[in-house]
CSV table of N, CA and C in Angstrom, one decimal:
chain,number,residue,atom,x,y,z
A,1,MET,N,0.9,-1.2,0.6
A,1,MET,CA,-0.1,-0.4,0.1
A,1,MET,C,0.7,1.3,0.2
A,2,THR,N,0.2,1.6,-0.6
A,2,THR,CA,1.2,3.3,-0.6
A,2,THR,C,0.0,4.4,-0.5
A,3,GLU,N,1.0,5.3,0.6
A,3,GLU,CA,-0.2,6.4,0.6
A,3,GLU,C,0.0,7.6,0.1
A,4,LYS,N,-0.4,8.3,-0.6
A,4,LYS,CA,-0.7,9.3,-0.6
A,4,LYS,C,0.0,10.7,-0.5
A,5,PRO,N,0.8,11.9,0.2
A,5,PRO,CA,0.8,12.7,0.9
A,5,PRO,C,-0.1,13.6,0.2
A,6,ASP,N,-0.9,14.1,1.7
A,6,ASP,CA,-1.3,14.9,1.6
A,6,ASP,C,-0.8,16.2,1.5
A,7,THR,N,-1.7,16.6,0.1
A,7,THR,CA,-1.4,17.9,-0.3
A,7,THR,C,-2.3,19.4,0.3
A,8,SER,N,-3.4,18.7,0.8
A,8,SER,CA,-3.6,20.3,2.0
A,8,SER,C,-2.6,21.0,2.5
A,9,VAL,N,-1.8,19.8,3.6
A,9,VAL,CA,-0.8,20.7,4.2
A,9,VAL,C,0.2,21.2,3.5
A,10,ARG,N,0.3,22.6,4.2
A,10,ARG,CA,1.7,22.9,3.9
A,10,ARG,C,2.7,23.1,4.6
A,11,GLU,N,4.1,23.1,4.0
A,11,GLU,CA,5.0,23.3,4.8
A,11,GLU,C,4.7,24.5,5.4
A,12,LEU,N,5.5,24.5,6.5
A,12,LEU,CA,5.5,25.7,7.7
A,12,LEU,C,6.3,26.8,7.2
A,13,ALA,N,7.9,26.3,6.6
A,13,ALA,CA,8.7,26.9,5.2
A,13,ALA,C,8.4,27.5,4.2
A,14,ASP,N,7.4,27.2,3.8
A,14,ASP,CA,7.1,27.5,2.0
A,14,ASP,C,5.7,28.7,2.9
A,15,ILE,N,5.0,28.1,3.7
A,15,ILE,CA,4.2,29.9,4.3
A,15,ILE,C,4.8,31.1,4.5
A,16,PRO,N,4.3,32.3,3.8
A,16,PRO,CA,5.1,34.1,3.8
A,16,PRO,C,4.7,34.0,5.3
A,17,ALA,N,5.9,34.7,6.4
A,17,ALA,CA,6.2,35.6,7.0
A,17,ALA,C,4.9,36.4,7.5
A,18,VAL,N,4.1,37.2,6.6
A,18,VAL,CA,3.2,37.5,7.0
A,18,VAL,C,1.7,37.0,7.1
A,19,GLU,N,1.8,35.8,6.8
A,19,GLU,CA,0.2,35.2,7.0
A,19,GLU,C,1.0,33.8,8.2
A,20,VAL,N,2.1,33.9,8.8
A,20,VAL,CA,2.0,33.6,9.4
A,20,VAL,C,2.2,34.1,10.8
A,21,ILE,N,2.0,35.6,11.1
A,21,ILE,CA,2.1,36.4,11.7
A,21,ILE,C,0.6,36.9,12.0
A,22,SER,N,-0.2,37.3,10.8
A,22,SER,CA,-1.7,37.0,10.4
A,22,SER,C,-2.4,36.3,11.5
A,23,ARG,N,-2.0,35.4,10.6
A,23,ARG,CA,-2.8,34.0,11.4
A,23,ARG,C,-2.6,33.6,13.2
A,24,ALA,N,-1.2,34.4,13.9
A,24,ALA,CA,-0.9,34.1,14.7
A,24,ALA,C,-1.8,35.0,15.7
A,25,ALA,N,-1.9,36.3,15.1
A,25,ALA,CA,-2.8,37.4,15.3
A,25,ALA,C,-4.1,37.1,15.8
A,26,VAL,N,-4.8,36.3,13.9
A,26,VAL,CA,-6.0,35.7,14.5
A,26,VAL,C,-6.5,35.1,15.7
A,27,MET,N,-5.5,34.5,15.9
A,27,MET,CA,-5.5,33.6,17.3
A,27,MET,C,-5.7,34.1,17.9
A,28,LEU,N,-5.1,34.8,18.6
A,28,LEU,CA,-4.6,35.9,19.9
A,28,LEU,C,-6.6,36.1,20.3
A,29,MET,N,-6.5,37.2,18.4
A,29,MET,CA,-7.7,38.1,19.2
A,29,MET,C,-8.9,36.8,19.0
A,30,SER,N,-9.5,36.1,18.9
A,30,SER,CA,-10.4,34.6,18.8
A,30,SER,C,-10.0,34.6,20.1
A,31,SER,N,-9.0,34.4,20.8
A,31,SER,CA,-9.1,34.3,22.2
A,31,SER,C,-9.2,34.7,23.3
A,32,ALA,N,-8.9,36.2,22.8
A,32,ALA,CA,-9.1,37.3,23.8
A,32,ALA,C,-10.6,37.7,23.2
A,33,ALA,N,-11.9,37.5,22.5
A,33,ALA,CA,-13.0,37.5,22.4
A,33,ALA,C,-13.3,36.9,23.9
A,34,GLU,N,-13.3,35.5,23.4
A,34,GLU,CA,-13.5,34.0,23.9
A,34,GLU,C,-13.7,34.4,25.3
A,35,LYS,N,-12.2,35.0,26.1
A,35,LYS,CA,-12.0,35.3,27.3
A,35,LYS,C,-12.7,36.3,27.9
A,36,LEU,N,-13.3,36.8,27.2
A,36,LEU,CA,-14.0,38.7,27.1
A,36,LEU,C,-15.8,38.4,27.8
A,37,GLY,N,-16.0,36.9,26.7
A,37,GLY,CA,-17.4,36.2,26.6
A,37,GLY,C,-17.9,37.1,25.2
A,38,LEU,N,-17.6,38.0,24.9
A,38,LEU,CA,-18.1,38.1,23.7
A,38,LEU,C,-18.5,37.5,22.6
A,39,ALA,N,-18.2,35.7,22.3
A,39,ALA,CA,-19.2,35.3,21.8
A,39,ALA,C,-20.1,34.1,22.4
A,40,ASP,N,-20.3,35.1,23.4
A,40,ASP,CA,-21.7,34.2,24.0
A,40,ASP,C,-23.1,35.2,23.7
A,41,GLU,N,-23.9,35.0,23.9
A,41,GLU,CA,-25.3,35.6,23.1
A,41,GLU,C,-25.7,37.2,24.4
A,42,ASP,N,-24.5,36.7,25.6
A,42,ASP,CA,-24.6,37.4,26.7
A,42,ASP,C,-23.0,37.0,27.7
A,43,PRO,N,-22.4,38.3,26.9
A,43,PRO,CA,-21.6,38.5,27.7
A,43,PRO,C,-21.2,38.7,28.9
A,44,ASP,N,-22.3,39.6,29.4
A,44,ASP,CA,-22.6,39.4,31.0
A,44,ASP,C,-22.1,38.6,32.2
A,45,ALA,N,-22.9,36.7,30.9
A,45,ALA,CA,-23.3,36.5,32.1
A,45,ALA,C,-22.8,34.8,31.1
A,46,SER,N,-21.2,34.8,30.8
A,46,SER,CA,-21.1,33.9,29.6
A,46,SER,C,-20.3,33.4,31.3
A,47,PRO,N,-19.4,32.2,31.2
A,47,PRO,CA,-18.7,30.9,32.0
A,47,PRO,C,-17.4,31.0,31.2
A,48,ARG,N,-17.6,31.8,30.1
A,48,ARG,CA,-16.0,31.5,29.8
A,48,ARG,C,-15.5,32.7,30.3
A,49,ARG,N,-16.2,33.9,30.4
A,49,ARG,CA,-15.2,35.4,31.0
A,49,ARG,C,-14.2,35.0,32.0
A,50,ASP,N,-13.1,35.9,31.4
A,50,ASP,CA,-11.8,35.4,32.5
A,50,ASP,C,-10.9,36.8,32.3
A,51,LEU,N,-11.3,37.8,33.0
A,51,LEU,CA,-10.7,39.1,32.6
A,51,LEU,C,-8.9,38.8,32.6
A,52,ASP,N,-8.8,38.0,33.4
A,52,ASP,CA,-6.7,37.8,33.7
A,52,ASP,C,-6.7,37.2,32.9
A,53,GLU,N,-7.1,36.2,32.2
A,53,GLU,CA,-6.6,35.9,31.2
A,53,GLU,C,-6.8,36.2,29.8
A,54,ALA,N,-7.4,37.6,29.5
A,54,ALA,CA,-7.7,38.3,28.6
A,54,ALA,C,-7.2,39.7,28.7
A,55,ARG,N,-6.3,39.8,29.7
A,55,ARG,CA,-5.2,40.6,29.8
A,55,ARG,C,-4.3,39.9,29.3
A,56,ARG,N,-3.8,39.0,29.7
A,56,ARG,CA,-2.6,38.3,29.1
A,56,ARG,C,-2.3,38.6,27.9
A,57,VAL,N,-4.0,37.8,27.0
A,57,VAL,CA,-3.9,37.3,25.0
A,57,VAL,C,-3.8,39.0,24.8
A,58,ILE,N,-4.4,40.2,25.3
A,58,ILE,CA,-4.8,41.2,24.5
A,58,ILE,C,-3.1,41.7,24.6
A,59,THR,N,-2.7,41.6,25.5
A,59,THR,CA,-0.8,42.2,26.1
A,59,THR,C,0.0,41.6,24.5
A,60,ALA,N,-0.6,40.4,24.7
A,60,ALA,CA,0.3,39.1,23.6
A,60,ALA,C,0.6,40.0,22.6
A,61,LEU,N,-1.2,40.0,21.8
A,61,LEU,CA,-1.5,40.8,20.2
A,61,LEU,C,-0.7,41.8,20.5
A,62,ALA,N,-0.7,43.0,22.0
A,62,ALA,CA,-0.4,44.0,21.1
A,62,ALA,C,1.6,43.5,20.9
A,63,GLY,N,2.3,43.2,21.9
A,63,GLY,CA,3.4,43.3,21.3
A,63,GLY,C,3.6,42.7,20.1
A,64,LEU,N,2.6,41.4,19.8
A,64,LEU,CA,2.9,41.2,18.3
A,64,LEU,C,2.3,41.8,17.4
A,65,VAL,N,1.4,42.8,17.4
A,65,VAL,CA,1.0,43.7,17.0
A,65,VAL,C,2.1,44.6,16.0
A,66,THR,N,2.2,45.4,17.2
A,66,THR,CA,3.5,46.5,17.5
A,66,THR,C,4.8,46.2,17.1
A,67,ALA,N,5.5,44.9,17.1
A,67,ALA,CA,6.3,44.4,16.6
A,67,ALA,C,6.4,43.9,15.4
A,68,SER,N,5.7,44.0,14.6
A,68,SER,CA,5.7,43.5,13.4
A,68,SER,C,4.6,43.8,12.7
A,69,VAL,N,4.1,45.9,12.9
A,69,VAL,CA,3.6,46.5,11.7
A,69,VAL,C,4.2,46.2,10.6
A,70,GLU,N,5.1,46.8,10.8
A,70,GLU,CA,5.6,47.2,9.5
A,70,GLU,C,6.1,46.1,8.8
A,71,TYR,N,5.6,45.0,8.6
A,71,TYR,CA,5.8,43.9,8.2
A,71,TYR,C,4.6,43.3,7.2
A,72,LEU,N,3.3,44.1,8.2
A,72,LEU,CA,2.2,43.5,7.7
A,72,LEU,C,1.1,43.8,6.6
A,73,GLY,N,1.6,44.3,6.3
A,73,GLY,CA,1.0,45.3,4.6
A,73,GLY,C,0.2,45.6,5.0
A,74,PRO,N,-0.7,45.5,4.3
A,74,PRO,CA,-2.1,46.1,4.0
A,74,PRO,C,-3.1,45.5,5.0
A,75,HIS,N,-2.1,44.1,6.1
A,75,HIS,CA,-2.7,43.8,7.6
A,75,HIS,C,-3.2,44.2,8.1
A,76,ALA,N,-2.0,45.5,8.3
A,76,ALA,CA,-2.3,46.1,9.4
A,76,ALA,C,-3.4,46.9,10.4
A,77,GLY,N,-3.5,47.8,9.4
A,77,GLY,CA,-5.1,48.4,10.1
A,77,GLY,C,-6.1,47.4,10.3
A,78,PRO,N,-6.8,46.7,9.5
A,78,PRO,CA,-7.6,46.1,10.1
A,78,PRO,C,-6.9,45.3,11.4
A,79,ILE,N,-6.3,44.8,12.1
A,79,ILE,CA,-5.4,44.0,12.9
A,79,ILE,C,-5.1,44.5,13.8
A,80,ARG,N,-4.6,46.3,13.9
A,80,ARG,CA,-4.9,46.7,14.7
A,80,ARG,C,-6.4,47.4,15.1
A,81,GLU,N,-7.3,47.3,14.5
A,81,GLU,CA,-8.6,48.3,14.5
A,81,GLU,C,-8.8,47.1,15.9
A,82,GLY,N,-8.2,45.5,15.1
A,82,GLY,CA,-9.2,44.3,15.7
A,82,GLY,C,-8.4,44.9,17.7
A,83,LEU,N,-7.8,45.2,17.7
A,83,LEU,CA,-6.7,44.5,18.8
A,83,LEU,C,-7.0,45.7,19.5
A,84,GLN,N,-7.8,47.1,19.1
A,84,GLN,CA,-8.1,48.4,19.7
A,84,GLN,C,-9.5,48.0,20.2
A,85,SER,N,-10.5,47.0,19.5
A,85,SER,CA,-11.6,46.9,19.9
A,85,SER,C,-12.1,46.2,20.7
A,86,LEU,N,-10.5,45.3,21.5
A,86,LEU,CA,-10.4,44.3,21.9
A,86,LEU,C,-10.0,45.3,23.8
A,87,GLN,N,-9.1,46.1,23.1
A,87,GLN,CA,-8.8,46.3,24.4
A,87,GLN,C,-9.6,47.5,25.0
A,88,ARG,N,-10.5,48.0,24.0
A,88,ARG,CA,-12.1,48.9,24.8
A,88,ARG,C,-12.9,48.2,25.2
A,89,ALA,N,-13.3,46.3,24.5
A,89,ALA,CA,-14.1,45.7,25.0
A,89,ALA,C,-13.7,45.7,26.7
A,90,PHE,N,-12.1,45.4,26.7
A,90,PHE,CA,-12.1,45.0,28.1
A,90,PHE,C,-12.3,45.8,29.5
A,91,ARG,N,-11.9,47.2,28.5
A,91,ARG,CA,-12.5,48.3,29.5
A,91,ARG,C,-13.8,48.4,29.6
A,92,GLU,N,-14.4,48.4,28.9
A,92,GLU,CA,-15.8,48.4,29.1
A,92,GLU,C,-16.4,48.0,30.1
A,93,THR,N,-15.6,45.5,30.1
A,93,THR,CA,-16.5,44.9,30.9
A,93,THR,C,-15.6,44.5,32.2
A,94,SER,N,-14.5,45.7,32.5
A,94,SER,CA,-13.9,45.4,34.0
A,94,SER,C,-14.2,46.0,34.1
A,95,ALA,N,-15.0,46.2,35.9
A,95,ALA,CA,-15.5,46.7,37.1
A,95,ALA,C,-15.0,47.7,37.5
A,96,HIS,N,-13.8,47.9,37.1
A,96,HIS,CA,-12.8,48.5,37.6
A,96,HIS,C,-12.0,49.3,36.5
A,97,PRO,N,-12.5,49.8,35.9
A,97,PRO,CA,-11.2,49.9,34.6
A,97,PRO,C,-10.1,50.4,34.7
A,98,ASP,N,-9.1,50.1,33.9
A,98,ASP,CA,-7.4,50.4,34.8
A,98,ASP,C,-8.0,52.2,34.0
A,99,GLU,N,-6.8,53.1,33.9
A,99,GLU,CA,-6.2,54.2,33.7
A,99,GLU,C,-5.7,54.6,32.3
A,100,PRO,N,-6.3,55.7,31.3
A,100,PRO,CA,-5.7,55.4,30.5
A,100,PRO,C,-4.3,54.9,30.4
A,101,GLY,N,-3.5,53.8,29.6
A,101,GLY,CA,-2.3,53.8,29.0
A,101,GLY,C,-2.2,52.9,30.3
A,102,LYS,N,-2.4,52.2,31.3
A,102,LYS,CA,-2.4,51.4,32.1
A,102,LYS,C,-3.2,50.2,31.3
A,103,GLY,N,-4.1,50.3,30.9
A,103,GLY,CA,-4.8,48.6,30.3
A,103,GLY,C,-3.9,47.7,29.6
A,104,PRO,N,-4.7,46.2,29.1
A,104,PRO,CA,-3.9,45.5,28.4
A,104,PRO,C,-3.3,46.3,27.0
A,105,GLY,N,-1.9,46.0,26.7
A,105,GLY,CA,-1.6,46.1,25.7
A,105,GLY,C,-1.0,47.6,25.7
A,106,GLU,N,-1.4,48.4,26.5
A,106,GLU,CA,-1.2,49.8,26.5
A,106,GLU,C,0.0,50.6,26.8
A,107,LYS,N,1.1,49.5,27.4
A,107,LYS,CA,2.1,50.1,27.4
A,107,LYS,C,3.0,50.1,25.8
A,108,TYR,N,2.3,49.0,24.9
A,108,TYR,CA,3.2,49.3,23.3
A,108,TYR,C,2.3,50.1,22.4
A,109,THR,N,0.5,49.6,22.7
A,109,THR,CA,0.3,51.0,21.7
A,109,THR,C,-0.3,52.5,22.5
A,110,GLY,N,0.1,52.5,23.7
A,110,GLY,CA,-0.1,54.5,23.5
A,110,GLY,C,-1.6,53.8,24.2
A,111,PRO,N,-2.6,54.6,24.9
A,111,PRO,CA,-3.9,54.4,24.9
A,111,PRO,C,-4.7,54.7,24.3
A,112,VAL,N,-6.6,53.8,24.9
A,112,VAL,CA,-7.3,53.8,23.7
A,112,VAL,C,-8.1,54.1,24.6
A,113,TYR,N,-9.0,55.0,24.0
A,113,TYR,CA,-10.0,55.6,24.8
A,113,TYR,C,-11.2,54.7,24.5
């Protein structure tokens, strides 16, 4: 028996850096949205809400975006907008919002209002 290789799987070395970075950013955004409860019909009652975890993921996303923005080309704008939306959602969700500039990832992005 001879097995045919799965041609739908790409070698990581063959994937352009911008695609790897963009995929990582989208994964971090999705994780943050889940941890903010945004995937649920009623985010305030979400059993998945975990603001401590959301803070960590948003900060990691901010670091990735800040460090790689020059390589993202046309993807930079939408990824930055997504990050800012998550940062604002975090602030709105927090019982005691951080001061501007102290929220998740804001040491990398600057204050988000």
